[in-house]
XYZ file of C-alpha atoms in Angstrom:
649
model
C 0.000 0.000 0.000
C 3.186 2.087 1.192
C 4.532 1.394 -2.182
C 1.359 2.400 -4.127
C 0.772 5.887 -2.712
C 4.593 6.599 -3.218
C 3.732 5.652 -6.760
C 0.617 7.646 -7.312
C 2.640 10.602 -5.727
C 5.634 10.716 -8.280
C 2.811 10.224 -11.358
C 1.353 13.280 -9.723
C 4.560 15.290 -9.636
C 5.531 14.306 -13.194
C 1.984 15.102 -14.539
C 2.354 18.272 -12.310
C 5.339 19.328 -14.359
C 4.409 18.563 -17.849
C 1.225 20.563 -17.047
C 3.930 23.185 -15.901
C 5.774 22.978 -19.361
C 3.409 23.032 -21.841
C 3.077 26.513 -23.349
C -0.543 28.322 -22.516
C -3.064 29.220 -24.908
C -4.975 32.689 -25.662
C -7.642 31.251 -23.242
C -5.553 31.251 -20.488
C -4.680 35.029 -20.789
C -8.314 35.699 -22.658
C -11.792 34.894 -21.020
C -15.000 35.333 -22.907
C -17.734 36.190 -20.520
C -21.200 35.846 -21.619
C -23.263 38.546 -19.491
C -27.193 37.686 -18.878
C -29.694 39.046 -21.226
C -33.171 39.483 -20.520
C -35.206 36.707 -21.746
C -36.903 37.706 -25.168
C -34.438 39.995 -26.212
C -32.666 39.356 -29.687
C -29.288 41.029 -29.914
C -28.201 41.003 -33.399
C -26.050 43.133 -32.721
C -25.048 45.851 -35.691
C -23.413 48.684 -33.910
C -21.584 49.246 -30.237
C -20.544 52.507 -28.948
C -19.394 53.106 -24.895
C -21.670 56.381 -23.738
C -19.466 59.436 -21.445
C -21.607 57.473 -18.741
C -20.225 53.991 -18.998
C -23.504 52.690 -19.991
C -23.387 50.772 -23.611
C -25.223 51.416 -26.175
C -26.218 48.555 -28.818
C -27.958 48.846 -32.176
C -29.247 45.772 -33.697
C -29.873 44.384 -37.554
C -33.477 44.032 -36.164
C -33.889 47.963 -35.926
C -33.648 48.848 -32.564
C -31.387 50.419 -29.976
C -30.564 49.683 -26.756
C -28.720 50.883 -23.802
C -27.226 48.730 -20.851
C -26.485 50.287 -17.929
C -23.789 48.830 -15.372
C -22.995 46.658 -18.482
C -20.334 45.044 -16.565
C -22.291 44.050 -13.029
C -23.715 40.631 -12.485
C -27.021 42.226 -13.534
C -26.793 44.632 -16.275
C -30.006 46.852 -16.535
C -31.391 46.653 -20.499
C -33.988 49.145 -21.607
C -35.241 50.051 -25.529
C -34.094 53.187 -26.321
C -35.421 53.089 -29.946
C -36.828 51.051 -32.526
C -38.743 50.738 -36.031
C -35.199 51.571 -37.533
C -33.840 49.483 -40.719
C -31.164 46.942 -40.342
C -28.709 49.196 -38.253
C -25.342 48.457 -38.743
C -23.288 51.197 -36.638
C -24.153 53.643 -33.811
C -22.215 56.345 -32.748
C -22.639 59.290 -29.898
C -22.233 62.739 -30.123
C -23.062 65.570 -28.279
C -26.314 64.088 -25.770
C -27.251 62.038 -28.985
C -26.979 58.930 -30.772
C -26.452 58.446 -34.455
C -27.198 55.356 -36.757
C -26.360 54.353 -40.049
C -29.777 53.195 -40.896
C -30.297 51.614 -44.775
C -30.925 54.391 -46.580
C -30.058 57.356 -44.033
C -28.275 58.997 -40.805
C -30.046 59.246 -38.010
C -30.132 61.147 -34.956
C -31.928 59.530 -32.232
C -32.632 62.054 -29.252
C -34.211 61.732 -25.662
C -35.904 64.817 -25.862
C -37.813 65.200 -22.038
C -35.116 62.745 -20.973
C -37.614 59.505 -19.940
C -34.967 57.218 -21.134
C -36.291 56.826 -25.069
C -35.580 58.660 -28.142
C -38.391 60.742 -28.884
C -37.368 62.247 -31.946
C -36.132 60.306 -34.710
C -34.117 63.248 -37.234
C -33.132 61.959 -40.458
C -29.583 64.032 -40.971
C -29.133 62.590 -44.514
C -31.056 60.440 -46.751
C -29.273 58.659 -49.601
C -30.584 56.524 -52.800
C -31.083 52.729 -52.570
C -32.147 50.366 -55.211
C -33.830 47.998 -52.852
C -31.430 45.451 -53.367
C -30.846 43.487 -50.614
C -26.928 43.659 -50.198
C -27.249 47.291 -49.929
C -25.883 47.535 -46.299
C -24.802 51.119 -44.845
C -22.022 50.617 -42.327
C -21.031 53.077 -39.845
C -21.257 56.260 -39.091
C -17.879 57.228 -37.733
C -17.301 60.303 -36.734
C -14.674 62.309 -38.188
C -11.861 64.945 -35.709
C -13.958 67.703 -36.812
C -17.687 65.962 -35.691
C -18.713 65.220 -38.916
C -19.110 61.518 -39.799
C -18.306 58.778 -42.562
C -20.591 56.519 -43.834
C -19.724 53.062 -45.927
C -22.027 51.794 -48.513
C -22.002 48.207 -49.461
C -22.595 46.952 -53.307
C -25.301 45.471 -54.606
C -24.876 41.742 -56.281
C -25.729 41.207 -59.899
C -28.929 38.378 -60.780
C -26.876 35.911 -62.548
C -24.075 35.893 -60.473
C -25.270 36.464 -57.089
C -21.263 37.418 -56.294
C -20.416 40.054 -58.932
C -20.355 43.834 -57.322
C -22.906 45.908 -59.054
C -23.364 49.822 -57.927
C -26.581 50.495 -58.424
C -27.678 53.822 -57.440
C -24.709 56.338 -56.421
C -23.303 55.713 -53.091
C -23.175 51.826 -53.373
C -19.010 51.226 -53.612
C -18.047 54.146 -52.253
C -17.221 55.474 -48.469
C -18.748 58.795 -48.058
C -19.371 61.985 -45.891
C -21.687 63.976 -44.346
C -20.969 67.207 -43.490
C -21.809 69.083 -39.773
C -24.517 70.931 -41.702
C -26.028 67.823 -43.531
C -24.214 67.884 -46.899
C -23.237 64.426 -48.478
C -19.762 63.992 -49.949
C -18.358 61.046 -52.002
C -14.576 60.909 -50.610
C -13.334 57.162 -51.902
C -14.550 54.325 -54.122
C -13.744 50.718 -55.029
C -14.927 49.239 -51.619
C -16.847 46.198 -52.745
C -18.278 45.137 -48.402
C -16.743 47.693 -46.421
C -18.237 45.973 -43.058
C -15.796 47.923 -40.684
C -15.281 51.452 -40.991
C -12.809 52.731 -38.226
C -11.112 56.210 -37.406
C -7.816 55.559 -36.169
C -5.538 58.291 -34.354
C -7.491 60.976 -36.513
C -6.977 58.969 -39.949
C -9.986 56.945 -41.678
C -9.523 53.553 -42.641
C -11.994 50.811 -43.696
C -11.843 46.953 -43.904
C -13.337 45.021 -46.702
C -14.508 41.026 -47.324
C -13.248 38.970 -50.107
C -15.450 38.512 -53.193
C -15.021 39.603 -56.860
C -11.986 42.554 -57.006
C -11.128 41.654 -53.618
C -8.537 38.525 -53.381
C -9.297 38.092 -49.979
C -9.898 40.533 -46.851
C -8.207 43.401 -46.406
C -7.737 46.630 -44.340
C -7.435 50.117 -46.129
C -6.337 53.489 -44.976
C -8.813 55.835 -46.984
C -7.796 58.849 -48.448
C -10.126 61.522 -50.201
C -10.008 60.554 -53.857
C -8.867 57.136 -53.193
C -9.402 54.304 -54.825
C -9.167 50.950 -53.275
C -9.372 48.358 -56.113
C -13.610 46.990 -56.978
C -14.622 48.932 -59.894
C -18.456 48.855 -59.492
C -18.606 52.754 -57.746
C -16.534 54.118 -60.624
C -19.639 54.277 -62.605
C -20.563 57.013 -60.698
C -16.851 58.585 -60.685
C -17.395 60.852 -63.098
C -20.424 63.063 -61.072
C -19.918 66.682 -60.373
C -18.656 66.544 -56.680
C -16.697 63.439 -57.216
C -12.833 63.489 -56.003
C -12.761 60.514 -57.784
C -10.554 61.105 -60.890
C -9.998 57.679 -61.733
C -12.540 56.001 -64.906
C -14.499 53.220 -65.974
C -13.002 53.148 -68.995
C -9.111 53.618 -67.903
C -9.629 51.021 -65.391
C -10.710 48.475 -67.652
C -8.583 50.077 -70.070
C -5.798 48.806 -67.977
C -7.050 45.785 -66.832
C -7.011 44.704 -70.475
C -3.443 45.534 -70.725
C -2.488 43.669 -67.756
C -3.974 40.738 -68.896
C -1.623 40.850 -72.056
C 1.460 40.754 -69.445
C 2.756 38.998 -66.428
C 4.010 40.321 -63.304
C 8.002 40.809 -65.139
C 6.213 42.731 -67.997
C 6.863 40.146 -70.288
C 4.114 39.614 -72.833
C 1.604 36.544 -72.645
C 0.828 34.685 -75.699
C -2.767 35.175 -76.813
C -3.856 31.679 -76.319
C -2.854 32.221 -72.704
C -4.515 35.642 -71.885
C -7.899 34.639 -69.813
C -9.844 36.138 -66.494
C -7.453 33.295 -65.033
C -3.764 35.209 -65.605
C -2.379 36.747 -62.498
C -3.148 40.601 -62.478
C -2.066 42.119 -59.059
C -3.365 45.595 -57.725
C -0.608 47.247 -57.608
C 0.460 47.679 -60.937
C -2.852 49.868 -61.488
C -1.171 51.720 -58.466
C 2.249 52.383 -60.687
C 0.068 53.968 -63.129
C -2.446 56.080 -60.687
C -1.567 57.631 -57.841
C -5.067 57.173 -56.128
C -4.980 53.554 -56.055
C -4.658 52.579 -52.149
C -3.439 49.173 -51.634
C -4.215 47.617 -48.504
C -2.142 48.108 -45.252
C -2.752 44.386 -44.069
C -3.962 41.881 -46.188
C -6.043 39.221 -43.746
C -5.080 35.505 -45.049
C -8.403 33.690 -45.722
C -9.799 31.139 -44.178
C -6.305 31.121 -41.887
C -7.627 33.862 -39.811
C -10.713 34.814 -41.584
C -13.455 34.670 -43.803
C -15.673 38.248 -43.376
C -12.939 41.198 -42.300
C -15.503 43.583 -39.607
C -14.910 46.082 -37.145
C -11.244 47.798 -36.303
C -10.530 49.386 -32.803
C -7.755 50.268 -31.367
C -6.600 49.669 -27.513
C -7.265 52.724 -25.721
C -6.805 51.236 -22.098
C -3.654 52.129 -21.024
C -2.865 48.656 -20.144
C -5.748 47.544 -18.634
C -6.332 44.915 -21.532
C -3.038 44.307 -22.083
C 0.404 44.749 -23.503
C -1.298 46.063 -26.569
C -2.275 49.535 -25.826
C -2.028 51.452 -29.312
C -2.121 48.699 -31.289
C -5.284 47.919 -33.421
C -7.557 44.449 -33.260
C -10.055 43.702 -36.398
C -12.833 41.145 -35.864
C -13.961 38.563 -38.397
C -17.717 37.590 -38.884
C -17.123 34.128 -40.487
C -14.832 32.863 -38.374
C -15.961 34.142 -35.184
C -12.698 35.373 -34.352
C -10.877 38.873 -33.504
C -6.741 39.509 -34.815
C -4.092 41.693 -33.643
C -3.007 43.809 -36.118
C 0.691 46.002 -35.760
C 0.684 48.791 -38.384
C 3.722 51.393 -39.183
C 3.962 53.924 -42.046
C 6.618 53.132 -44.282
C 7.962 55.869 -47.061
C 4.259 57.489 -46.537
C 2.338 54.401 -46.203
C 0.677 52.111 -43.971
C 1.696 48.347 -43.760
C 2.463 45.622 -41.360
C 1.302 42.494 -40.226
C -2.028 40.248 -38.741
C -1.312 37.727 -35.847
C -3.714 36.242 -34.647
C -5.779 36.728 -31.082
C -8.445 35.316 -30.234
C -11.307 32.379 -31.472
C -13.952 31.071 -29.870
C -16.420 33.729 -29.638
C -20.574 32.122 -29.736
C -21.377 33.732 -33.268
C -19.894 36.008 -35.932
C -17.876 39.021 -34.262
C -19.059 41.792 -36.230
C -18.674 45.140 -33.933
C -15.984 45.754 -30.464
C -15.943 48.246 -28.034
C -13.857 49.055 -24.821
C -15.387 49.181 -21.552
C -14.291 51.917 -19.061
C -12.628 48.952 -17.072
C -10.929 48.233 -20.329
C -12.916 44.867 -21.217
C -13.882 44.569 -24.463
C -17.395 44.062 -25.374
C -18.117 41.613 -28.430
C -20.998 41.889 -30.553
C -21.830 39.023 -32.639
C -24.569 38.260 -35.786
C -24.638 35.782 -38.176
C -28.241 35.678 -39.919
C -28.085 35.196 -43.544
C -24.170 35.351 -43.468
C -23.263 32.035 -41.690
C -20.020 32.070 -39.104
C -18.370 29.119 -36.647
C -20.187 29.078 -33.198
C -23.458 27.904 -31.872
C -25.361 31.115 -31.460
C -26.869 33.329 -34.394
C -26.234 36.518 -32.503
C -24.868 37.692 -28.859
C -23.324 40.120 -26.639
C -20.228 38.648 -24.976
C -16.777 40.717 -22.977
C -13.373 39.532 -23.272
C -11.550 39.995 -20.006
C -7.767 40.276 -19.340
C -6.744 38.298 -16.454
C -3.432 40.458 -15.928
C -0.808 37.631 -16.868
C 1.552 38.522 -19.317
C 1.105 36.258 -22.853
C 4.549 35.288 -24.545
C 3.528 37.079 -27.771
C 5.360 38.681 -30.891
C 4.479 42.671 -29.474
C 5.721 44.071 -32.931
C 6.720 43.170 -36.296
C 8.832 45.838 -38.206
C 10.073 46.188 -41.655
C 14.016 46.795 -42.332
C 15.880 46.577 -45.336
C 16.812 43.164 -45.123
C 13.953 41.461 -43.636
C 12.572 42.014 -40.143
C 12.985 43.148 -36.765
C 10.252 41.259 -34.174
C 10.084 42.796 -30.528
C 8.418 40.289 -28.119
C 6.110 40.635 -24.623
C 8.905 38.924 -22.876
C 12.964 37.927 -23.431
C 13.599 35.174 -25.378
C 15.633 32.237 -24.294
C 18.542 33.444 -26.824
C 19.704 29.588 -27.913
C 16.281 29.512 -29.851
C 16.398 32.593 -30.858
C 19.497 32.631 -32.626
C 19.221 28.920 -34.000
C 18.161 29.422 -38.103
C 15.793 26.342 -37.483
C 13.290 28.374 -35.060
C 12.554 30.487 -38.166
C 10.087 29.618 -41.151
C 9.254 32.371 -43.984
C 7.269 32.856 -47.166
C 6.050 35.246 -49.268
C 2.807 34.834 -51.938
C 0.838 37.638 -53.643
C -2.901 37.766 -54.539
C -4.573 38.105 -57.789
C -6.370 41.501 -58.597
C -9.569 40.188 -61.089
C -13.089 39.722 -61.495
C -13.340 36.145 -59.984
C -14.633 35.268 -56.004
C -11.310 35.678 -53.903
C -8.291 34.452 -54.989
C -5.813 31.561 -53.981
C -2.339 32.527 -52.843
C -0.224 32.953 -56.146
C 3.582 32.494 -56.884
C 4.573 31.052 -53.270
C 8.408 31.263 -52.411
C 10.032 29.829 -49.689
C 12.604 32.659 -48.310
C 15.947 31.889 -46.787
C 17.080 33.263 -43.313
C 19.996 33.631 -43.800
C 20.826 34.921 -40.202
C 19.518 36.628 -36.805
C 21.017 38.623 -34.415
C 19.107 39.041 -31.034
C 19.473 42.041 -29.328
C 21.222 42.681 -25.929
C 17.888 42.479 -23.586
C 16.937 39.278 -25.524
C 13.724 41.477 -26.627
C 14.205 41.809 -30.178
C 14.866 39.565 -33.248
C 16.211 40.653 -36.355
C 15.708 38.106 -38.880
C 17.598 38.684 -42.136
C 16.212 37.245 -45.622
C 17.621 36.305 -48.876
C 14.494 37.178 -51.172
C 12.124 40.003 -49.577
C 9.199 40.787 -52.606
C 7.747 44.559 -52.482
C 4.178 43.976 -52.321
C 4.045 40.523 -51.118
C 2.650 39.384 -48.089
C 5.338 37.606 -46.191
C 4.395 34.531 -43.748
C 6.777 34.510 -40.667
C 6.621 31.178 -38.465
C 8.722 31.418 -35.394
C 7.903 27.994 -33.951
C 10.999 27.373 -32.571
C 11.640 30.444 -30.570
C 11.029 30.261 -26.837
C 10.685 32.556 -23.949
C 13.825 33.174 -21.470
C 12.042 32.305 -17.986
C 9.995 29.601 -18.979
C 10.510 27.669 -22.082
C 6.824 28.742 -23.231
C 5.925 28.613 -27.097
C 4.581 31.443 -28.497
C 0.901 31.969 -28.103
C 0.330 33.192 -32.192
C 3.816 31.781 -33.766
C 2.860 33.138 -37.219
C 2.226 37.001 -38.427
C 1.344 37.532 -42.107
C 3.029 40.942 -42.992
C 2.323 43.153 -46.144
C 5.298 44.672 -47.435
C 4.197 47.529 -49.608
C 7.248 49.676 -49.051
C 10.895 47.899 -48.438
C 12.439 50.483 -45.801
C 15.561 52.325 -46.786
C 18.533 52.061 -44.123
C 21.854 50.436 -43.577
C 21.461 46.287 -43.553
C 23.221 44.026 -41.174
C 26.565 42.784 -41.771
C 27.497 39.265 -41.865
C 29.807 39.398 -39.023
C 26.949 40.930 -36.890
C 24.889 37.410 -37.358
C 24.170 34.363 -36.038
C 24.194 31.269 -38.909
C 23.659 28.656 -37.031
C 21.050 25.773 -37.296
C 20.127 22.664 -35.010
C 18.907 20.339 -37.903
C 15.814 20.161 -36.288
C 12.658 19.476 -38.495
C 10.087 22.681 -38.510
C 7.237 21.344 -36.601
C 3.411 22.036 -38.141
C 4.494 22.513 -41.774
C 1.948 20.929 -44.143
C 5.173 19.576 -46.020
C 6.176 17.547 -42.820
C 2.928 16.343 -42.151
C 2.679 14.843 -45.811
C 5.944 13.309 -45.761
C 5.267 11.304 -42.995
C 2.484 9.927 -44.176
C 3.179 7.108 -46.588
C 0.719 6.259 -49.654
C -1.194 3.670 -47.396
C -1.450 5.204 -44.795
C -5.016 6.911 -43.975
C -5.547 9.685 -41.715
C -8.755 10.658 -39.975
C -11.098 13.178 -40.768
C -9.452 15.882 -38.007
C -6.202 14.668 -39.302
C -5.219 13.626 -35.756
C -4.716 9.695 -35.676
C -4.066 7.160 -38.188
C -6.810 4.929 -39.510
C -6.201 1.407 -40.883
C -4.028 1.105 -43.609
C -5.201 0.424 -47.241
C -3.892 -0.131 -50.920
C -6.528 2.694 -52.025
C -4.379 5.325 -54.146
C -7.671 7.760 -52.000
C -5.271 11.203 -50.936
C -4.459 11.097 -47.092
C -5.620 14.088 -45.206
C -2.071 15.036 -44.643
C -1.931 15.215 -48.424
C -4.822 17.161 -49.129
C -4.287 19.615 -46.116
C -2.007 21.934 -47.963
C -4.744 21.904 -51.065
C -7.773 22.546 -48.371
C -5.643 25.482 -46.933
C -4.489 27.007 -50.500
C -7.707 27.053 -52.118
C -9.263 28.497 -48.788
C -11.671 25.492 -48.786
C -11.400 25.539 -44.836
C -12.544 28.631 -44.084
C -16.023 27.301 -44.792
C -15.748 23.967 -44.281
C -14.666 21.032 -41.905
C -14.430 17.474 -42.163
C -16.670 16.656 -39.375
C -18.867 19.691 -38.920
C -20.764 22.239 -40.191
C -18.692 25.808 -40.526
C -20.076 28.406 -43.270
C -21.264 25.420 -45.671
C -21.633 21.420 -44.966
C -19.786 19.598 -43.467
C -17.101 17.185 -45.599
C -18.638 14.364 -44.379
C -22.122 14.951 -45.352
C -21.152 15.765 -48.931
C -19.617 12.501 -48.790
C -23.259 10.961 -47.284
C -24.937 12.573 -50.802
C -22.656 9.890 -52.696
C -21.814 12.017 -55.755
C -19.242 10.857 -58.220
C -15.813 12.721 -57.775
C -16.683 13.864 -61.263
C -19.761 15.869 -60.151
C -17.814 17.175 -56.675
C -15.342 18.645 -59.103
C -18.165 20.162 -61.498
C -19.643 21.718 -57.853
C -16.329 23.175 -56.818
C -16.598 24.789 -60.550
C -20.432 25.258 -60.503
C -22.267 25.254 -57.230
C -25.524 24.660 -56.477
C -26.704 26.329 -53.313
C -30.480 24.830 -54.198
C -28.482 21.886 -52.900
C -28.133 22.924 -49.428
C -31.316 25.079 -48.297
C -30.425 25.238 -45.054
C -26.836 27.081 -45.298
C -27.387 30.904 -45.595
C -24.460 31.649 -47.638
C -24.235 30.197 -50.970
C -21.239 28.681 -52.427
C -19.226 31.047 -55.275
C -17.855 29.316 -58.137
C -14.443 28.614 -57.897
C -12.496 28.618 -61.079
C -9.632 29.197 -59.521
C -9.081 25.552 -58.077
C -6.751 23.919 -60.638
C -8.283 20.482 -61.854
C -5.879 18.059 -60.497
C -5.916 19.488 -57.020
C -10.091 19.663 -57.374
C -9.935 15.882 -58.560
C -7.956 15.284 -55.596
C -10.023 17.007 -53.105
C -13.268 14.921 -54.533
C -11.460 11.725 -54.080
C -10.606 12.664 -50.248
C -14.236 13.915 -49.837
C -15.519 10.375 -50.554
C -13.406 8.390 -48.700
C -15.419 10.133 -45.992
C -18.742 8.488 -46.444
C -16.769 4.793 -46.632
């Protein structure tokens, strides 16, 4: 007996420590609290704003408005402030009032004999719609001066329920409405700006992926910009438009871009098709107002619907992040951490991620005065992970310090990455720890767009600095333009050996910084010949041709002869051709599930012909239909099919 409790004891101390050494997770720094809502009360939520008061204010898709008092107590006090609006998608206060981007017009709502209600109802500006029903109007934000900036989603053509159509003027374009009531276009080619943001003073916008727009993005706007969906240049050449770009140069020069590729070199007729890469910013070398985004978002890696920006105003009380921005995603029921810089005049840097797990789609954030965030969340008629359609939930810092990449700056030669916390410097300055690529997107008229000519980069040295605080990785092959994928799996943290929480930031590198680069005798060269854990590659090559994985591609299955692709094998496809951001092998995301297309026994034949030509009739039940995707290159499509079906076996 003696014997067996002096057993159980030292399995308790060993579990004890490998409990102690395994790196934490955002959760364990993070906590999403759900705070009680009255029973009956739907909060689809469209709009957040924090009131002078502390109380929150909440607009909803459903058309009303209302305010929570002591929104942070154990019992939060709801009451209606307004309602009867249309599909509200942004509140903001101002002077005793609140303001709401209604469908078709700004609104001031105002408690006139102060019983707690809007009694008055002003309409501030009224704008055209065409009653289509992907007309949204996001916002408004207000602008330094008081004045306020409106977004105004496009419309979707009949036959292709995806292509961008503007309508009626306004639809494409970001505009402004003046302290006495005037409307002003400022900037078009936004195809669904769903987050509309003022940042330090300066106006940017984030938009979804969808025709134009190769996947999500986030744009500084300037007046007379021009961010890359031609659909609101129809209306470019109005009187009061700062919009100098055409309809006819753009496509113009869309034609001629088509005729070359990316070196300038021409491409033979036979070859020129919608299909041939086209990238953004060579319409940018040609016009100055062409804004390319700051931070491309990678889809389906950390999201599918780009919403909201905010930036951490807390001093600290949320975190080591104070200054830095966080953008939410809808789809993917998830909020990023985004690290911007300016960079000869322009904004760029990279995404990392933050945190998942939110109930519904995370379209709209706001900062408590305790420095919680609260999370609004909808996902009628747009689909997202989580179990709710719609909910109010707060994100709580628990005051330990994360082991996180703090910053990611450009430098001539590659990068310089500041952390929360030293880093244990034998990592740090072992090659091996360090993973980087860099992949463009294309700039045409088809839904989203796969990541195009991927390179792996060499580092081809580090040097850490003296407080073990900062990294500077230097490359062999840094691409202007390019978004560029740095993994630092292998780098751990000084005191405790901890993993970082987010190992991989996705930065856009519009601008390569001038400046002096390292020299080699300033470096560290040196490698372990250790294998870089997680790659897809890895995770292929140790799978041999018989063996089969399991759907979650966590545990072996029993071996076969089949010549069926392992899910190690058709991972890298799933992840390329952004098939995971709305689907999963087991359960229902966005669309189906992969296993219940496998229960509808179609041939691989006719899964390829739906990856090419969807059917949403097919799946009444999933909001969001399917968009074509021409992209997918046959053999990988043939392969996915064959995968898909080994599901249902």
């Amino acid at each position: 007996m003696k014997k067996l409790i002096q057993l159980t004891l030292i399995l308790l101390v060993a579990l004890t420590s490998l409990r102690a050494q395994e790196s934490p997770k955002e959760e364990d720094f993070y906590k999403i609290i759900t705070p009680p809502i009255p029973e009956g009360i739907i909060l689809e939520v469209g709009g957040l704003t924090t009131m002078p008061n502390g109380s929150l204010a909440i607009s909803t898709r459903r058309g009303e408005v209302w305010i929570v008092d002591n929104p942070t107590s154990r019992s939060p006090y709801f009451r209606k402030f307004a309602t009867g609006l249309h599909e509200i998608l942004g509140l903001a206060y101002k002077e005793g009032a609140l303001y709401c981007a209604q469908r078709g017009e700004l609104t001031k709502l105002i408690d006139k004999n102060g019983d707690g209600k809007a009694d008055v109802y002003e309409t501030v500006y009224a704008w055209p719609l065409s009653g289509h029903y992907h007309e949204y109007s996001f916002g408004p934000k207000l602008a330094p001066d008081g004045s306020f900036f409106v977004s105004g989603n496009v419309a979707f053509g009949d036959e292709e329920w995806w292509r961008g159509e503007s309508r009626v003027p306004g639809r494409g374009w970001i505009f402004h409405i003046t302290n006495d009531g005037k409307y002003e276009p400022y900037a078009t080619g936004v195809r669904s700006p769903a987050g509309i943001s003022m940042l330090n003073g300066e106006l940017f916008y984030t938009d979804n992926q969808g025709d134009w727009m190769g996947t999500g993005g986030i744009f500084q706007v300037k007046k007379g910009g021009f961010m890359g969906h031609p659909a609101g240049l129809r209306w470019a050449g109005l009187p009061n438009s700062p919009v100098k770009l055409t309809e006819k140069q753009f496509f113009a020069e869309r034609d001629n871009r088509q005729t070359k590729d990316d070196k300038g070199a021409a491409i033979k007729p036979e070859n020129t098709r919608n299909e041939e890469p086209q990238f953004l910013y060579q319409l940018k070398q040609k016009y100055d107002m062409v804004q390319l985004p700051a931070v491309w978002l990678p889809y389906g890696v950390q999201g599918v619907s780009t919403s909201e920006l905010i930036m951490d105003n807390t001093s600290g009380n949320f975190g080591p992040f104070t200054g830095q921005v966080f953008v939410g995603d809808q789809g993917q029921s998830n909020i990023m951490r985004v690290v911007l810089e300016k960079v000869k005049g322009e904004y760029q840097g990279a995404s990392i991620g933050f945190r998942s797990g939110f109930q519904s789609g995370v379209l709209r954030m706001a900062f408590d005065k305790d420095g919680s965030m609260f999370v609004g969340e909808t996902n009628r008629g747009w689909g997202s992970a989580g179990d709710a359609n719609q909910g109010l939930q707060r994100l709580v810092w628990n005051g330990k310090m994360p082991f996180e990449m703090y910053t990611v700056k450009a430098q001539p030669d590659g990068f310089e990455i500041e952390f929360t916390m030293p880093v244990d410097r034998k990592s740090a300055e072992d090659l091996d720890s360090y993973k980087v690529s860099n992949y463009i997107y294309k700039h045409y008229p088809v839904y989203g767009s796969p990541q195009i000519n991927l390179n792996e980069v060499k580092v081809t040295g580090v040097k850490v600095s003296d407080d073990n605080k900062k990294v500077r990785i230097v490359l062999d092959n840094m691409k202007q333009y390019y978004v560029h994928k740095i993994q630092l799996e292998g780098v751990r943290a000084a005191t405790n050996s901890w993993s970082l929480v987010h190992p991989d930031a996705y930065y856009t590198l519009n601008n390569i910084p001038d400046g002096e680069k390292l020299k080699v005798s300033e470096l560290k060269t040196t490698r372990s010949g250790g294998t870089q854990s997680g790659s897809a590659s890895a995770s292929a090559s140790s799978t041999t041709e018989k063996e089969h994985v399991s759907p979650d591609g966590k545990g072996k299955a029993t071996a076969s002869s089949s010549k069926v692709p392992t899910f190690a094998e058709v991972k890298p496809l799933l992840e390329k051709n952004t098939c995971l951001a709305c689907h999963a092998a087991d359960k229902k995301v966005v669309g189906p599930s992969y296993t219940d297309v496998a229960k509808r026994k179609y041939s691989n034949d006719k899964i390829v012909d739906l990856i090419y030509n969807p059917k949403p009739e097919n799946w009444p039940d999933f909001a969001t239909p399917m968009a074509p995707m021409p992209q997918v290159p046959k053999a990988e499509a043939a392969k996915i099919a064959a995968w898909i079906n080994s599901l249902g076996k």
